[in-house]
Coordinates of C-alpha atoms in Angstrom, one line a residue:
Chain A
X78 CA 23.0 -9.5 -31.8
X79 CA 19.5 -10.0 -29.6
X80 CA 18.1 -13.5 -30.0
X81 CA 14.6 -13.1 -29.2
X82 CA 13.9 -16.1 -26.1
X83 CA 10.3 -17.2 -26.5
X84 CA 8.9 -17.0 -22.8
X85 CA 11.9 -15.9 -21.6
X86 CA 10.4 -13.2 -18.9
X87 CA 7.9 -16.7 -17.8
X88 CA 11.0 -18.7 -17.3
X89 CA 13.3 -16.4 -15.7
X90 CA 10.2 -15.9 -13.4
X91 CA 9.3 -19.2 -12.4
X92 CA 13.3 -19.7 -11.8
X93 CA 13.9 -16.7 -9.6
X94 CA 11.0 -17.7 -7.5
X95 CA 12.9 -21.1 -6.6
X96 CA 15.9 -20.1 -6.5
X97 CA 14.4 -17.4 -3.7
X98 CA 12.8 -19.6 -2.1
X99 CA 15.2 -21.9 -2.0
X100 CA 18.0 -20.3 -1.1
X101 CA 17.0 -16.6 -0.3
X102 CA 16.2 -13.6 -1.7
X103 CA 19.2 -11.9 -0.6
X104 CA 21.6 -14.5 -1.8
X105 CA 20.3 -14.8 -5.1
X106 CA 21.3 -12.8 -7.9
X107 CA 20.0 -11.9 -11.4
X108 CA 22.8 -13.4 -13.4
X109 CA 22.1 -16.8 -10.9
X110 CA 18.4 -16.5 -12.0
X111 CA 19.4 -16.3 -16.0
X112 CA 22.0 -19.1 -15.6
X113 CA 19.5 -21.6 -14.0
X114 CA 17.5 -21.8 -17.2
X115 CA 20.4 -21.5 -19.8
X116 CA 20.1 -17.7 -20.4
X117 CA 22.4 -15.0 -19.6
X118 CA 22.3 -11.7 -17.6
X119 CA 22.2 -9.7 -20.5
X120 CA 18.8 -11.8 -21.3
X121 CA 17.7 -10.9 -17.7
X122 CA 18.3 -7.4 -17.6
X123 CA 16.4 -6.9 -21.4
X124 CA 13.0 -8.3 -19.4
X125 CA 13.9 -6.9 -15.6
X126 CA 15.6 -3.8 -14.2
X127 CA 16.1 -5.4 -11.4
X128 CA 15.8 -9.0 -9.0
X129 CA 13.1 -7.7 -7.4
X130 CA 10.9 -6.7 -10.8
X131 CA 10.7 -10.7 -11.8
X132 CA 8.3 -11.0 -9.0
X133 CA 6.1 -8.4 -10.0
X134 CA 5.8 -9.6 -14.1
X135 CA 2.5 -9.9 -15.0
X136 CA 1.3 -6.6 -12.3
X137 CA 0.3 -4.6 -16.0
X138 CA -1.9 -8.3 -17.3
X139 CA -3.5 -7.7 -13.8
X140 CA -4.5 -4.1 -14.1
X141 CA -5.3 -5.3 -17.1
X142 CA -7.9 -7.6 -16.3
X143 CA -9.6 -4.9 -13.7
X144 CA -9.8 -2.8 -16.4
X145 CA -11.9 -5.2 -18.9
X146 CA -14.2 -5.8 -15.8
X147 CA -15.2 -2.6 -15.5
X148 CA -15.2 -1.3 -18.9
X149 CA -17.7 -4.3 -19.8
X150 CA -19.9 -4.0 -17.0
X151 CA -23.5 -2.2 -18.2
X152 CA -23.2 1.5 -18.5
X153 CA -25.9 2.1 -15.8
X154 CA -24.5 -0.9 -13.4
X155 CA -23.9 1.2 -10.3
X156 CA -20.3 1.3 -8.9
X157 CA -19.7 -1.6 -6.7
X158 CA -21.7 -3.5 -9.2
X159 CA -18.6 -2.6 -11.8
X160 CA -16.1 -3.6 -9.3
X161 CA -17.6 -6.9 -8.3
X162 CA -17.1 -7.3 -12.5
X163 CA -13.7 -6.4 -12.2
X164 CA -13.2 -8.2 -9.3
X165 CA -14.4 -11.4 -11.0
X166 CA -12.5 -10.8 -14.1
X167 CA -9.3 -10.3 -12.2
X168 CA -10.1 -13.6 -10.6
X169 CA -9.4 -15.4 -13.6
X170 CA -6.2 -14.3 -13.7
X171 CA -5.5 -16.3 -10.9
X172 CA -6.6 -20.2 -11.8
X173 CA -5.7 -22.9 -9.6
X174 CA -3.1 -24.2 -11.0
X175 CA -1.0 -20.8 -10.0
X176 CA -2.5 -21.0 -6.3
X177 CA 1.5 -22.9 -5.4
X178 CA 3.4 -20.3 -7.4
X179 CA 1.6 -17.3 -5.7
X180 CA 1.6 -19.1 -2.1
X181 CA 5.5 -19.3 -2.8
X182 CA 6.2 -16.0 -4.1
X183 CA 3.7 -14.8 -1.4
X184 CA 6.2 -16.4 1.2
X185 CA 9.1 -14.7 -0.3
X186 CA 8.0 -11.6 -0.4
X187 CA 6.2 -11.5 3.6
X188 CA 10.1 -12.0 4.2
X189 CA 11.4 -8.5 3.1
X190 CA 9.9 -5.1 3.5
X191 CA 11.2 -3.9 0.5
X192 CA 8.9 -6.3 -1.4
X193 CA 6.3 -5.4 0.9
X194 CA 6.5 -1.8 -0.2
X195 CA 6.5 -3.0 -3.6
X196 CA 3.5 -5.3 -3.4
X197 CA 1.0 -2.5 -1.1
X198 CA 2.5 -0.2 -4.0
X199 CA 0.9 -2.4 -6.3
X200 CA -2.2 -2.1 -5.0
X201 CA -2.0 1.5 -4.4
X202 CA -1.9 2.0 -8.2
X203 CA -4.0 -0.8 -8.8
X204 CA -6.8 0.9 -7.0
X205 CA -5.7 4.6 -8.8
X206 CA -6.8 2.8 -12.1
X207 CA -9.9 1.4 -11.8
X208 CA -10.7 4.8 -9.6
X209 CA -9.7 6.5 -13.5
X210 CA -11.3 3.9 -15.2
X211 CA -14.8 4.4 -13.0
X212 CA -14.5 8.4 -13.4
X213 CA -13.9 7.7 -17.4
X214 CA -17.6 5.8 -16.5
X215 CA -18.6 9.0 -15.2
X216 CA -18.9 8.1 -11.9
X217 CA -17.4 11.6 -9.3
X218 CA -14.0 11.4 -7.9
X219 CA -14.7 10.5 -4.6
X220 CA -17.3 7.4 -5.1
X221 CA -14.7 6.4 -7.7
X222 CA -12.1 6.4 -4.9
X223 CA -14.1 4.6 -2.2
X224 CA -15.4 1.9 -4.5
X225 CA -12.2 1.3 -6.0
X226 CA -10.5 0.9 -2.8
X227 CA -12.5 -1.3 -1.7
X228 CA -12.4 -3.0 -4.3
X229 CA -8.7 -3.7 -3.7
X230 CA -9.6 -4.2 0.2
X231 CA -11.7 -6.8 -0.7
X232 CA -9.1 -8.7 -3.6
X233 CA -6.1 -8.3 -1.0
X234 CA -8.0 -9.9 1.4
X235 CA -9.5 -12.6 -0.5
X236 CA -6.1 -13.3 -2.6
X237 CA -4.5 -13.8 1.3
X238 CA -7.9 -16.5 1.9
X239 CA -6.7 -18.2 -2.1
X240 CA -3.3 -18.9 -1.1
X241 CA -3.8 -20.2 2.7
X242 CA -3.0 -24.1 3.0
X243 CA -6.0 -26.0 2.6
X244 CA -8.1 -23.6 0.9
X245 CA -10.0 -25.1 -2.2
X246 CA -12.4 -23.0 -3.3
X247 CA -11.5 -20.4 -6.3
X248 CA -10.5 -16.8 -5.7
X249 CA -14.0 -15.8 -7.7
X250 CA -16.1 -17.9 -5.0
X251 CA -13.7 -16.1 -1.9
X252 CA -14.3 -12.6 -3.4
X253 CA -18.2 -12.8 -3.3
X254 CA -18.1 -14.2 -0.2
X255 CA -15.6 -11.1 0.9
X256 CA -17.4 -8.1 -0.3
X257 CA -20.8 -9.6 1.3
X258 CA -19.1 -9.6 3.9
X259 CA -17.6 -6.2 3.2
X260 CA -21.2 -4.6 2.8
X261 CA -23.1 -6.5 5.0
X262 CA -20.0 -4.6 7.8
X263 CA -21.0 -1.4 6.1
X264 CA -25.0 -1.7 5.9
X265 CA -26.7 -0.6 9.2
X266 CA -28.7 -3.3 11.3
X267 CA -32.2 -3.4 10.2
Chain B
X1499 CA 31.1 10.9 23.4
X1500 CA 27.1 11.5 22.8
X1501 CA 25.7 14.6 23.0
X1502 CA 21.6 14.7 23.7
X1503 CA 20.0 17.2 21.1
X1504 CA 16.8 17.8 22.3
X1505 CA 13.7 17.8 19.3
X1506 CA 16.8 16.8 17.1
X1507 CA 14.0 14.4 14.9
X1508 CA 11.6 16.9 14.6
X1509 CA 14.5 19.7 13.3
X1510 CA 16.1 17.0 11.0
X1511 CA 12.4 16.0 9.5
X1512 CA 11.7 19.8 9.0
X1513 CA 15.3 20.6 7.5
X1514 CA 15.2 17.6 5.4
X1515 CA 11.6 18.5 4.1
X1516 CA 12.6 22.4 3.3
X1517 CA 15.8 20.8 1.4
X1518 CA 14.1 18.1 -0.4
X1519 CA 11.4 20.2 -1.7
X1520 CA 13.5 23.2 -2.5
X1521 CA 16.9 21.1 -4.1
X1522 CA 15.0 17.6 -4.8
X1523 CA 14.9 14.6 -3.2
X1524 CA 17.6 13.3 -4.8
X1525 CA 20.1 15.7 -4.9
X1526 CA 20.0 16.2 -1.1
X1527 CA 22.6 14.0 1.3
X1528 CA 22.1 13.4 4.9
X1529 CA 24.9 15.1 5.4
X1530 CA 23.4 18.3 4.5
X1531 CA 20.4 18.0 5.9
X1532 CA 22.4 17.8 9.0
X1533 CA 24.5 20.5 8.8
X1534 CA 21.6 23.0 8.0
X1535 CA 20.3 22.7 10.7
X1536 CA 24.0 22.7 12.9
X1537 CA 23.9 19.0 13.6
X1538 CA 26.4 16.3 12.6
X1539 CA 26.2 13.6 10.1
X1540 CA 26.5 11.5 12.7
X1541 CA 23.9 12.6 14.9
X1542 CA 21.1 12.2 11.6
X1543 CA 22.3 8.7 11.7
X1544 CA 21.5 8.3 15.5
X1545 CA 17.9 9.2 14.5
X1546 CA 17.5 7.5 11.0
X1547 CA 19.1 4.5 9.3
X1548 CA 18.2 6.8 5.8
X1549 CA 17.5 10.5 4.6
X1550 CA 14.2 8.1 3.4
X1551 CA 13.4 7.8 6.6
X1552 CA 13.3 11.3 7.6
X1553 CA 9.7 11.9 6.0
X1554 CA 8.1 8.8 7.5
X1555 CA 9.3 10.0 11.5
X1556 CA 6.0 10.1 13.7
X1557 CA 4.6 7.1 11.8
X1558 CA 5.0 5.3 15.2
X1559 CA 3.1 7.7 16.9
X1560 CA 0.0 8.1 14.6
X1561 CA 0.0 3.9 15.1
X1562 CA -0.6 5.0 18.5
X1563 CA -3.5 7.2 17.9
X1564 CA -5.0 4.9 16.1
X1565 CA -4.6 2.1 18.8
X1566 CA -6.0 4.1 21.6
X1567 CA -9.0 5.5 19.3
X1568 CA -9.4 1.2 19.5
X1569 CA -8.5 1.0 22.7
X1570 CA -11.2 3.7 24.1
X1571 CA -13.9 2.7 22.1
X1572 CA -16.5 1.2 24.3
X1573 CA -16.0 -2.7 24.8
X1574 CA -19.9 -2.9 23.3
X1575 CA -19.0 -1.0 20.3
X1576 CA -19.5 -2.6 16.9
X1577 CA -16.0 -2.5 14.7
X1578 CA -17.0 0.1 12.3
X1579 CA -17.7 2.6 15.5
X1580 CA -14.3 1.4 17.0
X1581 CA -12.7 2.0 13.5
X1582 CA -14.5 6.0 13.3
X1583 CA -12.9 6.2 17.0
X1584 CA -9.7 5.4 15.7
X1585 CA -9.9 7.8 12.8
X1586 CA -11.2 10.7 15.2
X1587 CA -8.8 10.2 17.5
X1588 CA -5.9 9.6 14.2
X1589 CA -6.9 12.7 13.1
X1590 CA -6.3 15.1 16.2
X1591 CA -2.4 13.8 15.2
X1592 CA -3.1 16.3 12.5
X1593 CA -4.5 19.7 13.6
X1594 CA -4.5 22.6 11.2
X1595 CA -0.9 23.8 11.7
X1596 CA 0.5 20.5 10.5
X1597 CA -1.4 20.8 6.8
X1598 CA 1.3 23.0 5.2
X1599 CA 4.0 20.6 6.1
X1600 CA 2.0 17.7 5.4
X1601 CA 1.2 19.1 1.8
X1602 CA 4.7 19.8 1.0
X1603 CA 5.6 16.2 2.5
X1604 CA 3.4 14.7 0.3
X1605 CA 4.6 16.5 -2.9
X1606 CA 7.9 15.1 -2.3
X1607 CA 6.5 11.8 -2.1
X1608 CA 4.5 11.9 -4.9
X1609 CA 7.6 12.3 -7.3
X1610 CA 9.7 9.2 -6.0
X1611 CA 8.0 5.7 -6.9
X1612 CA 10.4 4.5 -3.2
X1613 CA 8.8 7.0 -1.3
X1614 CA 5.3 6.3 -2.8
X1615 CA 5.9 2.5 -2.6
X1616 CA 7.2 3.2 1.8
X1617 CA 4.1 5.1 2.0
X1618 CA 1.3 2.9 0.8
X1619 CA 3.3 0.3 3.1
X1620 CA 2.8 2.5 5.8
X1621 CA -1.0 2.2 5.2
X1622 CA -0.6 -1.4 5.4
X1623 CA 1.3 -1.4 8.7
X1624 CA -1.6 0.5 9.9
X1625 CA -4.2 -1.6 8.5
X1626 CA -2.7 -4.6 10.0
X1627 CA -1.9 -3.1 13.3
X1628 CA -5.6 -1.9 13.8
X1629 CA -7.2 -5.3 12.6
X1630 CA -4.7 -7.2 15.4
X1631 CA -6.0 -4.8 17.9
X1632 CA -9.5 -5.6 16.6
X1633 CA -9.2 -9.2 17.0
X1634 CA -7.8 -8.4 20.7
X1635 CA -10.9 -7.1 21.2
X1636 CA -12.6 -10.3 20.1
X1637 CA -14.0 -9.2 16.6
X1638 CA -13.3 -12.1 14.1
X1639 CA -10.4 -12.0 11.4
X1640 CA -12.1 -11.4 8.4
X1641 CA -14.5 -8.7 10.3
X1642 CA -11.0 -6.9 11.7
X1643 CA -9.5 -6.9 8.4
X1644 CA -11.9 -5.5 6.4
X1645 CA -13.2 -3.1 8.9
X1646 CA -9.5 -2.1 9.6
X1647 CA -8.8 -1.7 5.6
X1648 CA -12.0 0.3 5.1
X1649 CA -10.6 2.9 8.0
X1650 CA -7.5 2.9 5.9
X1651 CA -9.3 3.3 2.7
X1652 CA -11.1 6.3 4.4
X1653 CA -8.1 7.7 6.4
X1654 CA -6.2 7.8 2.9
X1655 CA -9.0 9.4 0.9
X1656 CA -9.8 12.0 3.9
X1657 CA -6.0 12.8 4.2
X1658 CA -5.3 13.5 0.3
X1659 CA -8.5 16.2 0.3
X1660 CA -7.3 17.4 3.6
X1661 CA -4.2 18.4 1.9
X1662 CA -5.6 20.1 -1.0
X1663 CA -5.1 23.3 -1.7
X1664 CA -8.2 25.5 -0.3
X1665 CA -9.2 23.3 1.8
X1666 CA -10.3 24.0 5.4
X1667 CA -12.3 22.1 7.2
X1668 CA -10.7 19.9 9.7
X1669 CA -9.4 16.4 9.2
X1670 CA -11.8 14.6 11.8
X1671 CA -15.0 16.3 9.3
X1672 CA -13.2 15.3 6.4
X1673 CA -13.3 11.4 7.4
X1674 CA -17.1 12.0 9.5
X1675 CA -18.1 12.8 5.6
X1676 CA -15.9 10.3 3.7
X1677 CA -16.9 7.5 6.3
X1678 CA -20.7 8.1 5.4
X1679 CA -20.0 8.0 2.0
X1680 CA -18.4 4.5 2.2
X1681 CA -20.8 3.0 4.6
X1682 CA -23.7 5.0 1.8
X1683 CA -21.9 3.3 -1.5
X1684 CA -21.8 -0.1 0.9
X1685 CA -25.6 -0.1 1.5
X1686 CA -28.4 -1.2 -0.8
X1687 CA -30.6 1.6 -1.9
X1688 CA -34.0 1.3 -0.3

């Protein structure tokens, strides 16, 4: 018999990322992770095929939200004008009231390079889509690939800026600022 | 007692790709990769903590290409000149002998989400190893980062068409084209 859990892959998420940084990533197993809010392992391992995957739930809601930017930006916006959109969109994803959870998970996973791998994986295929979604715009392959890795050069960069201690200001305000900076580097002194 | 093999790396790395792309990754031990080539078990294990490994050998050295590209650049330079020094001096880590085996490596990568997720690390590594040796040089954070992570964005892009099949123009005019392209895209049309 499956009992459906409302929220469950939320909970088990939020719970794994304490119990990591509380005790270690190493030392903390799935079933540990599923006991800690009441559920079991057979619970965890209907959400996550691994420990490791609870830290990347929500990577598809991301690409996601990339994807709405740039499929409602105007049809003639040029393309860093359609990944500023996206980059703005995907900003939302990231309110302030999730600035601790990310700091912490951020934390966790600077720790061990196999969630390193994971999370510049993550932005590897990250940048693949919108690079698809630009060329489905008709934009050519290789100005789809420039401005869509740099759109993810300027959201890795900002998202570090977002979770520093002391920072205030929203991810949306820290990516403008990032890709003027970004093509202000790239435009030659007049 | 340890016996010195001399260019034992470079046989293991070229045994292990002829294996992996002939048999599979998967299906192929350490073991056998070093027995094809007449060496022991334990001597692959001198070299490499994994047969993983084997495919990323000579990372440390392309760092270094990188870093002295940085290092040579004059001290006057602005970052994205030091950055094109870098990638001209990257790229002579890849002459025209080196794309056959670099394809094939990167087929083999392609199919394995571990191997893709240790090679966009890779890129990362570099990233951050060329923005610290920006910063030594006295260009601010944010500049280094996002002048290191455009070379990477470039290096990446320059690499994959350098790899493709009929392709034959050298790496180093692969990235002079794909770097004026970026810095193009970056500025504001007249």
């Amino acid at each position: 018999m499956v009992r459906w859990e409302p929220g469950a892959p939320e909970r088990l998420q939020k719970a794994a990322l304490a119990l990591f940084a509380a005790r270690g990533y190493e030392q903390t197993t799935a079933t540990e992770i599923a006991q800690s809010v009441g559920l079991t392992e057979r619970t965890f391992f209907r959400h996550f095929p691994d420990k490791r995957e609870v830290l990347f739930h929500g990577q598809q809601q991301l690409v996601e939200a990339f994807l709405a930017g740039v499929h409602d930006a105007p049809p003639d916006a040029p393309p860093m004008q359609v990944v500023a959109a996206a980059l703005r969109r995907a900003a939302a994803f990231f309110p302030d009231e999730r600035r601790l959870h990310s700091r912490t998970r951020q934390t966790v996973i600077d720790q061990h390079p196999a969630l390193q791998e994971r999370e510049s994986h993550k932005l590897t295929i990250l940048a693949e889509t919108i690079a698809g979604a630009l060329r489905a715009r008709g934009v050519d392959e290789r100005t789809a690939a420039l401005a869509a890795h740099s759109a993810m050069t300027v959201f890795g960069i900002s998202f570090a800026q977002w979770i520093r201690e002391g920072e205030r200001r929203s991810l949306a305000d820290i990516e403008d600022q990032v890709l003027g900076e970004l093509l202000a580097l790239h435009t030659p002194a007049a």
